[in-house]
Each structure stands twice: as structure tokens, then as C-alpha cells.
Coordinates of C-alpha atoms (C1' of nucleotides) in Angstrom, one line a residue:
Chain A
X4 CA -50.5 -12.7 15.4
X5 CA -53.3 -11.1 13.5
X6 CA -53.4 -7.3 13.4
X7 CA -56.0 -6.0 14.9
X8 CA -58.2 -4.6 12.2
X9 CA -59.1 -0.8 12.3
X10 CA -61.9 0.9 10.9
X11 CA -61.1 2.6 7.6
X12 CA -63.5 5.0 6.0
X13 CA -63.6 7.1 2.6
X14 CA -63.4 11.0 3.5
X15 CA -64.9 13.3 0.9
X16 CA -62.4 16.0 2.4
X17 CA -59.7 13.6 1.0
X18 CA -61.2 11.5 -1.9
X19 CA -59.5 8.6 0.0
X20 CA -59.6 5.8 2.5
X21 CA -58.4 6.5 5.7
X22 CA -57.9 4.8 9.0
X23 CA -60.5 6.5 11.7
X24 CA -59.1 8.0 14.4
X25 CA -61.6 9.3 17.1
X26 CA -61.0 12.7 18.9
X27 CA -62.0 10.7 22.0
X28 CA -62.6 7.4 21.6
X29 CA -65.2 7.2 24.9
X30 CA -66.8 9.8 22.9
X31 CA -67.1 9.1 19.5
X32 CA -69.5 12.1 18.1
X33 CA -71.1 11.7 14.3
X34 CA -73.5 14.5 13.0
X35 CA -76.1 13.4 10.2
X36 CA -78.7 15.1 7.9
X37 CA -81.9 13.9 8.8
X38 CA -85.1 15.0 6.7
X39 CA -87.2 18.4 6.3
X40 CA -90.4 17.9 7.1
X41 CA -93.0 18.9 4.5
X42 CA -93.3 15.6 2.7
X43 CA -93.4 11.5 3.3
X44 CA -89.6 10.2 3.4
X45 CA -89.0 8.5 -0.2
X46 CA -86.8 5.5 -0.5
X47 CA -84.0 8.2 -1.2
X48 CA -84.2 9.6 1.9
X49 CA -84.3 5.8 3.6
X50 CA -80.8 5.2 2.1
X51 CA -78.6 7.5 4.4
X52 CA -80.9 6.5 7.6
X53 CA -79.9 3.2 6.8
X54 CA -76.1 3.3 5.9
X55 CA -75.0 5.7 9.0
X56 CA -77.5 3.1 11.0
X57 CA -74.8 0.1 10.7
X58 CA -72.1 2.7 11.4
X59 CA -73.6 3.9 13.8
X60 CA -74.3 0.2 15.4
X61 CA -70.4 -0.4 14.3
X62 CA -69.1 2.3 16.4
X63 CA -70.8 1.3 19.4
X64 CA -69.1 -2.1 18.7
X65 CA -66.0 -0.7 18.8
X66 CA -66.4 1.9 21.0
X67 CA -69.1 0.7 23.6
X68 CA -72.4 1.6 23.7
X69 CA -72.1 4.3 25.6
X70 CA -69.1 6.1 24.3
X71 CA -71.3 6.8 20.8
X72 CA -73.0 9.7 19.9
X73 CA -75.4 10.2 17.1
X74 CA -77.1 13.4 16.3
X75 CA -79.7 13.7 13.2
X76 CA -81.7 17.0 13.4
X77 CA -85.2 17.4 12.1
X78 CA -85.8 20.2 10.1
X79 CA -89.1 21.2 10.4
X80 CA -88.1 25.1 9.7
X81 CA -88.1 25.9 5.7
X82 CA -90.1 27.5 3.1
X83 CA -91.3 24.2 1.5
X84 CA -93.0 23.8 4.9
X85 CA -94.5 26.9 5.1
X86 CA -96.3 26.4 1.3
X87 CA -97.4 23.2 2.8
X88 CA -99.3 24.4 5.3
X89 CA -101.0 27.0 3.1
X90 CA -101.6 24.6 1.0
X91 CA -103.0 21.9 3.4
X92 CA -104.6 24.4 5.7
X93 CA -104.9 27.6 3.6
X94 CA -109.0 27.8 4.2
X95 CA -108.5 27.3 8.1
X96 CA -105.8 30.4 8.2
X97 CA -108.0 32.8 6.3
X98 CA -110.8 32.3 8.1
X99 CA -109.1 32.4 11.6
X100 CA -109.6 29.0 12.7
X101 CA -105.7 28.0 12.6
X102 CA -102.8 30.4 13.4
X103 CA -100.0 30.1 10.2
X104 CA -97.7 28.6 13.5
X105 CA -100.2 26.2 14.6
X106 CA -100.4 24.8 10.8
X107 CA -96.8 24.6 10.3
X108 CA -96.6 22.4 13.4
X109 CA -99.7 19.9 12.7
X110 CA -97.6 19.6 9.1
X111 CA -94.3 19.0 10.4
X112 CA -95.7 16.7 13.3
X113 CA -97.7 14.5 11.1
X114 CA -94.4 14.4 9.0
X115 CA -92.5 13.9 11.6
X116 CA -94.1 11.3 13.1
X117 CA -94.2 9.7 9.9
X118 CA -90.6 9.7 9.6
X119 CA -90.1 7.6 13.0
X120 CA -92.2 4.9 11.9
X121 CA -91.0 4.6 8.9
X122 CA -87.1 4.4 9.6
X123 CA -88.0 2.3 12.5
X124 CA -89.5 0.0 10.0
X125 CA -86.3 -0.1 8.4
X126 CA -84.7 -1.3 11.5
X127 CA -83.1 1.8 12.4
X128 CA -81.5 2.8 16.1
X129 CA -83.2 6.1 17.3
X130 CA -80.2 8.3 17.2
X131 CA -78.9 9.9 20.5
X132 CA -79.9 13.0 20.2
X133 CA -83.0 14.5 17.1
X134 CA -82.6 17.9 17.3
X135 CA -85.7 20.5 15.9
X136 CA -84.6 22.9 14.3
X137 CA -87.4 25.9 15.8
X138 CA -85.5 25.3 19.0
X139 CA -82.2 26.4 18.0
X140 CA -82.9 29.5 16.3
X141 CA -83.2 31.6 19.0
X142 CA -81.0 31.9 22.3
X143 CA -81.3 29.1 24.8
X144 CA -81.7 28.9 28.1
X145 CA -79.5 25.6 28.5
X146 CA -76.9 27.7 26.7
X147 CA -76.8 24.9 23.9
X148 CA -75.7 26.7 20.6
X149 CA -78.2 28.7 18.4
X150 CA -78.6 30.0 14.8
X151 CA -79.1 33.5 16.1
X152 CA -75.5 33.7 18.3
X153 CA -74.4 32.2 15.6
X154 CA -74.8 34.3 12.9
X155 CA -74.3 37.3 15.3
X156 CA -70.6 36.0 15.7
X157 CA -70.2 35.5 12.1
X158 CA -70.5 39.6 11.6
X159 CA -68.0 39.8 14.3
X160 CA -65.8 38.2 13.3
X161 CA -65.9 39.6 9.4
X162 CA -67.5 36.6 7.7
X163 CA -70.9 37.8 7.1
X164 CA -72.5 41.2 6.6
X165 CA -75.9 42.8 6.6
X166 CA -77.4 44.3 3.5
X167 CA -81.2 44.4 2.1
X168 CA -82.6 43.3 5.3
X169 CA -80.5 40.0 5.0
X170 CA -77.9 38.5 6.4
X171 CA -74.9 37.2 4.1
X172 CA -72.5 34.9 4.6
X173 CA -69.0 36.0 2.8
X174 CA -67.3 33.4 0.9
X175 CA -64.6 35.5 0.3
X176 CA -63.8 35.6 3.9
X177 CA -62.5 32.4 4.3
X178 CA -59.5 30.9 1.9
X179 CA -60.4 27.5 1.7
X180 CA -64.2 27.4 1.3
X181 CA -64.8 25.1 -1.4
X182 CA -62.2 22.5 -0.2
X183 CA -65.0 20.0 0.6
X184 CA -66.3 20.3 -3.3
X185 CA -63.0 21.1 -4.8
X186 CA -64.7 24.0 -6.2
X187 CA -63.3 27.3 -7.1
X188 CA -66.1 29.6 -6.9
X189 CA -64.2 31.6 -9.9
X190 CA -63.8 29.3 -12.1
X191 CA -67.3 28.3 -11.5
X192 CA -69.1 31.1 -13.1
X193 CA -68.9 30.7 -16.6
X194 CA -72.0 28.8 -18.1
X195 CA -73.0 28.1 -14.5
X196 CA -77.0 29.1 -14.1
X197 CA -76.2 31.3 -11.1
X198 CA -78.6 34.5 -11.2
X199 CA -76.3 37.0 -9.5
X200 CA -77.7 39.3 -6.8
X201 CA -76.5 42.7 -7.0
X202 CA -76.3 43.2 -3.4
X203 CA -74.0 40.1 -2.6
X204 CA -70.8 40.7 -2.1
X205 CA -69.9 37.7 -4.1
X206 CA -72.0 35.4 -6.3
X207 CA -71.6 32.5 -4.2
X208 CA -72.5 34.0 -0.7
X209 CA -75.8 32.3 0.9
X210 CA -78.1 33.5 3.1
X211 CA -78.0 33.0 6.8
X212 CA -80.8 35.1 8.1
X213 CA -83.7 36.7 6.0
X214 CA -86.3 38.9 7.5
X215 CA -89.9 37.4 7.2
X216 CA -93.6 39.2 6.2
X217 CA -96.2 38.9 8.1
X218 CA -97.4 36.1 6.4
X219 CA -94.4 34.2 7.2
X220 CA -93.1 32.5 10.3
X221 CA -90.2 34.4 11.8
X222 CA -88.4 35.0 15.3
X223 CA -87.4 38.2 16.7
X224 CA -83.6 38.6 15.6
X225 CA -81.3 42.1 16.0
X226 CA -81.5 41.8 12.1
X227 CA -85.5 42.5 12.8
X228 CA -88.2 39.6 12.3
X229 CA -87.0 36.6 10.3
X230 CA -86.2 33.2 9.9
X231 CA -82.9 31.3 8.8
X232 CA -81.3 30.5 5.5
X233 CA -80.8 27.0 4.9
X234 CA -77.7 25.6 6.2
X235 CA -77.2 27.6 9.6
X236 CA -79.4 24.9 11.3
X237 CA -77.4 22.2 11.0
X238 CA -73.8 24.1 12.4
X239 CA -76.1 25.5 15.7
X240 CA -77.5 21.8 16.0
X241 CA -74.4 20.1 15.5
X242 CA -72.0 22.0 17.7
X243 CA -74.8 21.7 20.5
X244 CA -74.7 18.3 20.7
X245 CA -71.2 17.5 19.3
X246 CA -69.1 20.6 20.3
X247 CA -67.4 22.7 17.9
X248 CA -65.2 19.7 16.4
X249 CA -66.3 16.3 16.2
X250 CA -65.4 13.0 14.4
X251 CA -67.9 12.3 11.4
X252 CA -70.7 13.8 9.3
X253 CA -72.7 12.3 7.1
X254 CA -75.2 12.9 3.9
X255 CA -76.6 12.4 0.6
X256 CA -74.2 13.2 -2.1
X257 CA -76.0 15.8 -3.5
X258 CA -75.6 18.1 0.0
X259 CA -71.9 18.5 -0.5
X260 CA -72.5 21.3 -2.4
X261 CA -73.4 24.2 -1.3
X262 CA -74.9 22.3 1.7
X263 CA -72.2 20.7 3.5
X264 CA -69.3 23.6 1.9
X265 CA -71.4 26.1 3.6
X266 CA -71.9 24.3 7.0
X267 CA -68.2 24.0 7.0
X268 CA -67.4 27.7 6.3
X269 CA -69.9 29.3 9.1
X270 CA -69.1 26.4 11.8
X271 CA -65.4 26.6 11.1
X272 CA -65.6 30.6 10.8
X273 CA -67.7 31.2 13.9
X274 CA -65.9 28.8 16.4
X275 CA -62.6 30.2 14.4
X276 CA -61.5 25.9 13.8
X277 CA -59.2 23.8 11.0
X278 CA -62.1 21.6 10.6
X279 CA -65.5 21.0 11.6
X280 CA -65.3 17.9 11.4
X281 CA -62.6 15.0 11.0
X282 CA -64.4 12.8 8.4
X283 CA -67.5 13.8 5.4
X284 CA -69.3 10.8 4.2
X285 CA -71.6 10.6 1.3
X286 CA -73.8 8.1 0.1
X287 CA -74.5 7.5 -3.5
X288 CA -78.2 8.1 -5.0
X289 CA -81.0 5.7 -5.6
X290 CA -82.4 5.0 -8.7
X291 CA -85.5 3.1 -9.4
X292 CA -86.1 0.7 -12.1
X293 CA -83.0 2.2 -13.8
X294 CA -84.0 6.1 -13.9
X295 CA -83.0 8.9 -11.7
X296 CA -86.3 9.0 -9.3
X297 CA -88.3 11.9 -9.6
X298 CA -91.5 13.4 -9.8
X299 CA -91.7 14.4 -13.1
X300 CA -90.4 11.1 -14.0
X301 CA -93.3 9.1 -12.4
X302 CA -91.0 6.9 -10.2
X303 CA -90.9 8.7 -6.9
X304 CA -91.1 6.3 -4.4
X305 CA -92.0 6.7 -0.6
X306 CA -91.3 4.2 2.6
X307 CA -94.5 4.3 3.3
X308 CA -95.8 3.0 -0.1
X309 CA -93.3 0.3 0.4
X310 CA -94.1 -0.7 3.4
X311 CA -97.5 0.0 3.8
X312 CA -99.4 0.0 0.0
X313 CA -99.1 -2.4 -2.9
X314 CA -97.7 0.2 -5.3
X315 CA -94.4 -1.3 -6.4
X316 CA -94.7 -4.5 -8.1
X317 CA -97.9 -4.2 -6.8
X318 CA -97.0 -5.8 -3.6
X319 CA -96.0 -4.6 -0.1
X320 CA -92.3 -4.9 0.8
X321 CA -91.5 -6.1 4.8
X322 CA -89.2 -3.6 6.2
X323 CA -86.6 -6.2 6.7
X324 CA -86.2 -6.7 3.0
X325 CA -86.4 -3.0 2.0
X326 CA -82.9 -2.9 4.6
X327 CA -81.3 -5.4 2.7
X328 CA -81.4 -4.9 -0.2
X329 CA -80.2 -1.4 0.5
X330 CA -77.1 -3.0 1.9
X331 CA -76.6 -5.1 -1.3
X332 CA -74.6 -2.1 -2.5
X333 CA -71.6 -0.3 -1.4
X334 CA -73.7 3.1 0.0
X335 CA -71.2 5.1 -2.5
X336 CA -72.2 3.5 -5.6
X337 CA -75.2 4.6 -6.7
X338 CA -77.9 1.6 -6.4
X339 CA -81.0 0.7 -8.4
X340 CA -83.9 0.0 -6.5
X341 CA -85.5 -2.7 -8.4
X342 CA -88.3 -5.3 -8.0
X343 CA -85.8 -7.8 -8.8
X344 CA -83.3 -6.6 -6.2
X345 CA -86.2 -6.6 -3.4
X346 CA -87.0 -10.4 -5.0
X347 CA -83.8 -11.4 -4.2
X348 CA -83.2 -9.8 -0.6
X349 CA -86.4 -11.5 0.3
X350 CA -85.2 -14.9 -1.0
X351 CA -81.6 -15.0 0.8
X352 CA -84.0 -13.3 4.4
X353 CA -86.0 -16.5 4.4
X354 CA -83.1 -18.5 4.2
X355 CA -82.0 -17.1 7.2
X356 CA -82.4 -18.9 10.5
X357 CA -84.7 -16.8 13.0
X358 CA -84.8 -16.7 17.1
X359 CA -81.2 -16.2 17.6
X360 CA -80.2 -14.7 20.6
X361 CA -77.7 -12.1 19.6
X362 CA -76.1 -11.2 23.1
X363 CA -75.3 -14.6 22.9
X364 CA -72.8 -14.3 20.4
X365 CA -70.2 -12.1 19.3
X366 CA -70.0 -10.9 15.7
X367 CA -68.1 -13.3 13.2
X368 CA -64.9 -11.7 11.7
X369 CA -66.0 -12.7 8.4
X370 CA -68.7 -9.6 8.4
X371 CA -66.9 -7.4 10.9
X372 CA -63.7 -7.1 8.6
X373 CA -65.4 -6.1 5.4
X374 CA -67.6 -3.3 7.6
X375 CA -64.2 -1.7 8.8
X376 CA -63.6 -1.6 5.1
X377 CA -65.2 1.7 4.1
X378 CA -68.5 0.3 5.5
X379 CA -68.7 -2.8 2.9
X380 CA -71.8 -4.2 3.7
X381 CA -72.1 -6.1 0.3
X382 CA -69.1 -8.3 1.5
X383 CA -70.8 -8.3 5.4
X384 CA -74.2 -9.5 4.0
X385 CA -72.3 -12.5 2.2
X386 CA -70.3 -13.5 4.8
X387 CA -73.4 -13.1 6.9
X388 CA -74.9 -15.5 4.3
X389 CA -72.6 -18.0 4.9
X390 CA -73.4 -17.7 8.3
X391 CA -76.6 -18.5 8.1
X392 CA -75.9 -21.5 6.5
X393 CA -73.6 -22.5 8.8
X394 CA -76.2 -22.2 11.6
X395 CA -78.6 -23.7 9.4
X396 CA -76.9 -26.7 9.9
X397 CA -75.3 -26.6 12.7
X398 CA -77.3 -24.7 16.0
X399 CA -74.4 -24.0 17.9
X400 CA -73.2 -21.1 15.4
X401 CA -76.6 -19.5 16.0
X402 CA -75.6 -16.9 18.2
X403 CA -72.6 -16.2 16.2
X404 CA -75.1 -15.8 13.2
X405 CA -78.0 -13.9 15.3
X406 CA -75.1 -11.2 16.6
X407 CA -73.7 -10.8 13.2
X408 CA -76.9 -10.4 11.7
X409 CA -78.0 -7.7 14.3
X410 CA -74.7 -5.5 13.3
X411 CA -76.3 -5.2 9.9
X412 CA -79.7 -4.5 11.6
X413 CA -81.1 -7.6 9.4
X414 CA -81.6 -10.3 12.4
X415 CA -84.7 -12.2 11.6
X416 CA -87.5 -12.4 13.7
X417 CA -88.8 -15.7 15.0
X418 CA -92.9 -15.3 14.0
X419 CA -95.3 -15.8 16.8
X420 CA -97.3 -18.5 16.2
X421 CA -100.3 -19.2 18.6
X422 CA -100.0 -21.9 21.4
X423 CA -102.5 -24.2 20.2
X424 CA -101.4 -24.1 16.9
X425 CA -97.9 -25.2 18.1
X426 CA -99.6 -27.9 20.0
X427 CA -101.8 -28.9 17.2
X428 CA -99.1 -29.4 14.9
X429 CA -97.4 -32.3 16.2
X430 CA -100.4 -34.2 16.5
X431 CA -101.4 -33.4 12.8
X432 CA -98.3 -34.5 11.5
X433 CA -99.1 -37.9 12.8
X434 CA -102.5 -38.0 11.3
X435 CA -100.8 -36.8 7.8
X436 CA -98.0 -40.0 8.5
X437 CA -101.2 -42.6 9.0
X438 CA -102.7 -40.6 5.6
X439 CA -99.2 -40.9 3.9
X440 CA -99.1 -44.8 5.3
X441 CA -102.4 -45.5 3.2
X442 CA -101.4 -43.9 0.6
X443 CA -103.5 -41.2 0.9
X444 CA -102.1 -38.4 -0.8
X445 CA -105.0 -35.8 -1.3
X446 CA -105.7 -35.6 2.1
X447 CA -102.3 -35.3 3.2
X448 CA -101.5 -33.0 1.1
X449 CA -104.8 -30.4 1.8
X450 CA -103.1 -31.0 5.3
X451 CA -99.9 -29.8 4.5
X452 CA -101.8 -26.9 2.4
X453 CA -104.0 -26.2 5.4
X454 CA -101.1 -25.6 7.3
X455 CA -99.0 -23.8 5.1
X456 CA -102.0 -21.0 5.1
X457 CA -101.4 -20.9 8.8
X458 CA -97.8 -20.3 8.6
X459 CA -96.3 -23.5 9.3
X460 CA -94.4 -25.4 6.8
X461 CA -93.9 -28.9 7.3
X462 CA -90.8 -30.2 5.9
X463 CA -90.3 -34.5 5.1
X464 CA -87.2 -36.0 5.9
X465 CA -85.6 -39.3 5.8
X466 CA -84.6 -40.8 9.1
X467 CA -80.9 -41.8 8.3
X468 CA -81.1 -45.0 9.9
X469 CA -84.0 -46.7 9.7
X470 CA -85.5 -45.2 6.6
X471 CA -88.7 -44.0 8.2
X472 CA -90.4 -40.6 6.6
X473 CA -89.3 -37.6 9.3
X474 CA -91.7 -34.5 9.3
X475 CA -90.3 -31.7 11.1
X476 CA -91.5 -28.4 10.6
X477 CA -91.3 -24.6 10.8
X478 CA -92.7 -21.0 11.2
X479 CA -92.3 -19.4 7.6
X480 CA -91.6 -16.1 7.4
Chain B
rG140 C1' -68.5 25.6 -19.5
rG141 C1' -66.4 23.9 -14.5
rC142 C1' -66.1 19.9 -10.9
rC143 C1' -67.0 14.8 -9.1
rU144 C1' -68.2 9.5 -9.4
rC145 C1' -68.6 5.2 -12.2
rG146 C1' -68.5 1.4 -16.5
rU147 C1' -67.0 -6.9 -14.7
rG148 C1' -71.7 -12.7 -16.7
rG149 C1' -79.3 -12.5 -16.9
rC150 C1' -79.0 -9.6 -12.1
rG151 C1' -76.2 -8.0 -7.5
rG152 C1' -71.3 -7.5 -6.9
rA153 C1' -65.5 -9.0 -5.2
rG154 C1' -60.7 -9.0 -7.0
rU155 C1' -56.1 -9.4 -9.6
rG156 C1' -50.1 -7.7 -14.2
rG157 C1' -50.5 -14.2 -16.1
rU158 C1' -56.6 -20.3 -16.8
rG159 C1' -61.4 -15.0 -14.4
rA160 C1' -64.4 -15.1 -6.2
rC161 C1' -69.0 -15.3 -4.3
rG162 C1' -74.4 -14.7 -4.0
rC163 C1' -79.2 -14.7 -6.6
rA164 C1' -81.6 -16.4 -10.9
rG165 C1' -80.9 -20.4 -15.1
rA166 C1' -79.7 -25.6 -16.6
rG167 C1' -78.8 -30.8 -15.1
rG168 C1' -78.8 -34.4 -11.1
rA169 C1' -79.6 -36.6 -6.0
rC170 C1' -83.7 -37.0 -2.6
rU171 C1' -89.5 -37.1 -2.9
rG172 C1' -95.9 -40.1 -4.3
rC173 C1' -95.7 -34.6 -5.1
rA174 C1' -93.9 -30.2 -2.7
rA175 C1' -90.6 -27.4 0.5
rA176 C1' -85.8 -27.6 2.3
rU177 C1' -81.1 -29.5 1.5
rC178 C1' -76.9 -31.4 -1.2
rC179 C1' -73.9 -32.2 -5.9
rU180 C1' -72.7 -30.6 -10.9
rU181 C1' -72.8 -26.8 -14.6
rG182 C1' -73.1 -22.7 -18.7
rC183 C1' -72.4 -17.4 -19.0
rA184 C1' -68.4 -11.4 -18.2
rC185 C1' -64.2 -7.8 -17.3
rC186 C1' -67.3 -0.6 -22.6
rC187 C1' -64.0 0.6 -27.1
rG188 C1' -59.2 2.0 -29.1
rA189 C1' -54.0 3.0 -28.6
rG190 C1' -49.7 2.5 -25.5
rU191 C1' -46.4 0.1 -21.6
rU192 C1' -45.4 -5.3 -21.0
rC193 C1' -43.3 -11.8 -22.6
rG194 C1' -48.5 -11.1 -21.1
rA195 C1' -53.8 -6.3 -19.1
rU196 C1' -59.9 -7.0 -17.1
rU197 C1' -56.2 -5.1 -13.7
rC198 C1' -51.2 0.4 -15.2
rU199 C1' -51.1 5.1 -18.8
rC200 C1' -53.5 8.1 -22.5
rG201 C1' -57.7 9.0 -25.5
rG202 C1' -62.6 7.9 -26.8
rC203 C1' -67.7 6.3 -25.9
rG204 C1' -71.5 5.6 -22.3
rA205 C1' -74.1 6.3 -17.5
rG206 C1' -75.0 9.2 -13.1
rG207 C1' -74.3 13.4 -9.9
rC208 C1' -73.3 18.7 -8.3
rC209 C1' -72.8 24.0 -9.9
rU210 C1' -77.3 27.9 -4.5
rC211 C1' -84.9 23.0 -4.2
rC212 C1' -83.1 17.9 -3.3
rA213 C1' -80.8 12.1 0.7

RNA sequence: GGCCUCGUGGCGGAGUGGUGACGCAGAGGACUGCAAAUCCUUGCACCCGAGUUCGAUUCUCGGCGAGGCCUCCA
């Protein structure tokens, strides 16, 4: 008998692969960074939307639907933000037409909003729950955690401390902070470009509340008017919709330190918990054309110019693609987004039989096992592959395709061709026959042409049996 | 300086102590009036050095190289 195969996922906590164990398997709870809003999401930012997207549609496979929860916050609460709406509004604040707040929220709407479409482009599941950050600063009235309890329980219970009008987290409160990054804040020192404050305790403590000016956006606090230090936001958001202790939490590599360490020390501090949560994943960066994307370096790539604007390889890239070829590598390596790579995820897409019916079928082993391997999608999308070619052939495994192929969140979509057209066509293939019959190949072929502009492509055959020129044909994609 | 990843063919990428997956691209062929699609065949690789071993791409050590983090960052 076969074993029934169980999900296995790398844990940064561990540096190994692990079986995953849920707290509660009718409620499986999994916490992710979603963006800050001052700026268009780049293809950076797509890459963790995407990966904890399929495990997010493979828990609900396992789990059920409704036994899944998935909670990415919005942070639309940061100083970036703030500079941004100076900057896009700054005449409309000085001269009184636009309060500092009410520019702050037309930036991180517009942003926001942004963000949706784009991800949703992607073929990304809305998650559960999308937290703001604004609304968990202060007190609510649901009784939902907030920053500000938060922090005021840190000071009780000894972690964190008041000085210079700010609030301080103490790393030296805690024994194991670092165990996430394996660093030893001591050892870290030396050579390490760390301006030291003189009125932290230790070097490495972070701020958790800073008091604001009058130019800047703040909330009445007992620490006076101020606004949060970064990584407070995500431990109020996540324990209110995931409890104190949940099963998986996800990111970019680059937030395990400090962001991640320090989520870990206030939620696990403040609710006085071993862990806050079971499982840390990480996905790897993304490169483009071979160079760390930047800025500076001139390759900083946004979803939106993807999708939307003919800026890299000086084409637009369907959303469908820009999924796939993210999944063509393991989301720990780090991938490089390439023209060539997008070239070839469109190829292998429109090989790909459309109009399946996915709750028609149940999802092939042949992808399910290597996604319970640490999320190995680049063995999923080949045996997904394979599928397709299956179905191509034979159009009883479409459902089993169609189902697989909606796991990865890359099912293709039949095009909608008009009515007419699709009654045209038959009839026109009939004329092109008599054309082909007199040996008329110019006009045949402008037919074919004509057609092909339209969408359709016709596709000759040989009948088996008689030997008679079959013309079927096809919506292209 | 500390810490963490990683190095397989043109590209993407499995995997293994003993003739080296697979996909894409390339080449050749079948089919075709020509296409498209499909099918068949096929070339090409395990960063370097030392060690362990009958034998290493796979294990160990050391190099070299790439990337990341060290309080902006997915």
C-alpha cells in the first residue's frame, strides 16, 4: 500500500525539511508579509505573493477550504509613505487644501489598489483576512490585538523600556533572540556598520514606538503622540487574526533579519510563548537579466510594467506567463527573471489544453507529490506538462489536467471567441478545401491568414482512412 | 569582520557512490503545396584541487566564484 504522502516543508528555524504538522488541522493558520504601500509592487515583491499562493491553494487541498487561513497585512503606516505624500502632494498640504492624513491615504489607496490588481493578475487567491496596519495601532473595539497593548505589555513584562521619548525593545531580555538568524548580536559587532545609539540599552534593540512632530502622522499613545517602529505591526496583526501561536510565516529572505528576529522576540515576549510560530519560510531573491535588481542598477522591474507596458523586451507579458515562469524555480533558489525564461513559460502555456473544468477532476499525484516536497513546483509544472500532453491527446484526462493545473494557479483560459465567428468558421473551412481542391493556394492561404488575425488557427490533418485533407481548428491563445 | 545560501549541458532544472532524468531551445527526419500542430531520432554538462574509495558529479577538507543579511528592502 502506498503511504500516504505528507507535506514536508524547509523551516528557517531549523535549516531543514520537516514534515508539517498543523496545530489544528480544521484550522490551519499561515501569517505572510504583504507590501508597504508607497510604491508600485516590482516583480520582487510578486515572488512571495505567488509562492505562499500555491501553498496556500495546497493547504486548502489538504485541509479543506474552509479549515485555511491566510492573513497578509498591508502596511500602509511607514515613513517612506509619509515622504511620499510630501512629495506627491507637498503644494496641496502647504497651502491647506489636503490634510498630511488625507494625503497619506489617497497614496496608500492608489497603492493599494494597485497591489490587488496586480497580484490578481498573477492569479493570486485574495487571502482570508488583509489587515491595515492604521487599524491596529490603537486599541480596538472588537478587542482584536493592537500595537499599542502590545508594546504596553512588553514594558510590563521587562522587555522593553522608555527612554528619549521612544520606546525600546530589549534584546537582552530574551535568551534566544537571534535563533531565527543564528546571529549572536555580540559577535556581530565588529566591522558591522551599526551606528550605536547612546541611549539604547544594547546596540541591537529596535524601536517599537517613536513619538511623532507635528508634521508627522501619529496616534495618541501613554508614551505621548507617535507612531510605531517597523516590525510591531505585523505581531498585533498576526496574533489578531491567527492567535498568539500559529502554524506558518512567510517572507522574502531578506526580512529574517532584523525583520522576522524581531517579530519573534516581541510576539513571543508579550504573549510570554516558545514559538510564534511553528514553521519560517523564505523565498529566495529575483534577479533580472542576471543582476541583483535595483534602482541604481537600472533594472527595477514593476508588475505593472509587465503586465500592462512594453518595457521588458519591449513587449507586454500576460499574467499567466509572468506565474509560470516564477514557478520554474524552486522559491529558495534565487531565480533570474529573464526574457528568455518568460519565452519559454509562454511556449510550454500555449501548449497547454484550455476549457477544462477543474472540479471535474482531482489533482494527478504526479504534481501533488513534488508540491508536498518543500513546495517543488519545478517538478509540479513538469509533471503538469506531461499532463497536458496527455490530455492533448486524449480528452478524458482533461479534468485531471484542468484540476492539476489550477493547484499551480496556471489553468489556461478557453478565449472567448464571438458567435458568429464560431459559426463562420466551419463554413470557411469548406470554402478554403474547394480553394485547396483547385489548387488554389494564395487564396487559401490569405484565408488561413485572415483567420489567424482573428484568433483562430486552423490546423490540416489527414483523415486516417480515407486519406482526405481534415481541417480542424482552434482558439489560440 | 560575523552569519547564511548556492555552483550540473545554450537555458531552466532533477538526481545518484559505478554508462549521466526531464523540459525548452538547437540539429536531422516523418507528415505538408506551404504553415501550424503532432510524432520519431539526435548532439551537448556535473567550478577547481586534494583526500576517502576498486570507483565521486554525488562523501570530507581546502580553494575559487556567485548571491544574500548584519537595523531601507520581497
Amino acid at each position: 500500500m502506498a503511504e500516504k504522502p505528507v507535506l514536508t516543508l524547509y523551516n528557517t528555524l531549523t535549516r531543514s525539511k520537516a514534515a508539517f504538522t498543523p496545530i489544528d488541522p480544521e484550522n490551519v493558520r499561515m501569517y505572510v508579509c504583504g507590501p508597504t504601500v508607497y510604491d508600485l509592487a516590482h516583480i520582487g515583491n510578486a515572488r512571495p505573493v505567488i509562492v505562499f499562493d500555491v501553498l496556500f491553494r495546497l493547504l486548502r487541498l489538504v485541509h479543506g477550504e474552509k479549515h485555511v487561513i491566510y492573513a497578509r497585512n498591508i502596511t500602509d503606516l511607514d515613513d517612506k509613505i509619509n515622504a511620499r505624500a510630501l512629495r506627491d502632494f507637498g503644494a496641496e498640504i502647504e497651502n491647506g487644501t489636503l490634510s498630511l492624513n488625507e494625503a497619506i491615504r489617497r497614496v496608500t489607496e492608489k497603492t493599494a489598489n494597485q497591489f490587488h490588481s496586480d497580484v490578481a493578475m498573477l492569479g493570486c487567491l485574495p487571502p482570508t483576512h488583509e489587515p491595515r496596519a492604521t487599524e491596529f495601532v490603537q486599541p480596538r473595539e472588537d478587542g482584536k490585538a493592537d500595537m499599542i497593548t502590545l508594546i504596553q505589555r512588553l514594558i510590563e513584562r521587562g522587555h522593553a523600556y522608555e527612554t528619549n521619548g521612544e520606546v525600546l525593545f530589549d534584546t537582552s531580555s530574551t535568551a534566544d533572540y537571534g535563533e531565527l538568524s543564528k546571529r549572536n548580536l555580540d559577535e556581530q559587532q565588529a566591522g558591522a556598520r551599526v551606528a550605536v545609539d547612546m541611549h539604547k540599552k544594547n546596540p541591537g534593540d529596535f524601536v517599537l514606538w517613536k513619538l511623532s512632530s507635528s508634521e508627522e502622522p501619529g496616534w495618541t499613545s501613554p508614551w505621548g503622540r507617535g507612531r510605531p517602529g517597523w516590525h510591531i505591526e505585523c505581531s498585533a496583526m498576526a496574533a489578531a487574526y491567527l492567535g498568539e501561536v500559529f502554524d506558518i510565516h512567510g517572507g522574502g529572505l531578506d526580512l529574517i533579519f532584523p525583520h522576522h528576529e524581531n517579530e519573534i522576540a516581541q510576539s513571543r515576549c508579550a504573549h510570554d510563548t516558545k514559538v510564534m510560530a511553528n514553521v519560517w519560510m523564505h523565498n529566495g531573491f529575483v534577479q533580472v537579466e542576471g543582476r541583483k535588481m535595483s534602482k541604481s542598477e537600472g533594472n527595477f522591474v514593476t508588475i505593472y510594467e509587465l503586465l500592462h507596458e512594453e518595457k521588458f523586451g519591449g513587449r507586454k507579458w500576460p499574467g499567466e506567463v509572468l506565474r509560470l515562469a516564477m514557478l520554474m524555480t524552486h522559491y529558495r533558489e534565487p531565480i533570474d527573471f529573464s526574457v528568455k525564461r518568460l519565452e519559454e513559460a509562454e511556449r510550454l502555456l500555449a501548449k497547454w489544453p484550455a476549457g477544462g473544468n477543474p472540479n471535474e477532476g482531482r489533482v494527478d499525484a504526479s504534481v501533488l507529490t513534488p508540491l508536498f516536497d518543500d513546495l517543488n513546483t519545478v517538478g509540479a509544472v513538469q509533471a503538469l506538462h506531461a499532463l497536458a500532453q496527455c490530455a492533448n491527446n486524449d480528452p478524458l484526462m482533461m479534468p485531471v489536467f484542468a484540476a492539476s493545473a489550477e493547484l499551480l494557479g496556471v489553468l489556461p483560459k478557453k478565449v472567448e471567441v464571438s458567435k458568429a465567428l464560431e459559426d463562420s468558421v466551419e463554413s470557411l473551412i469548406q470554402l478554403r478545401l474547394e480553394m485547396l481542391k483547385a489548387k488554389n493556394f494564395d487564396e487559401a492561404d490569405k484565408l488561413r491568414d485572415d483567420l489567424a488575425a482573428k484568433g483562430i488557427q486552423l490546423k490540416d490533418g489527414k483523415d486516417p482512412a480515407t486519406g482526405e485533407r481534415v481541417t480542424t481548428w482552434e482558439v489560440k491563445r
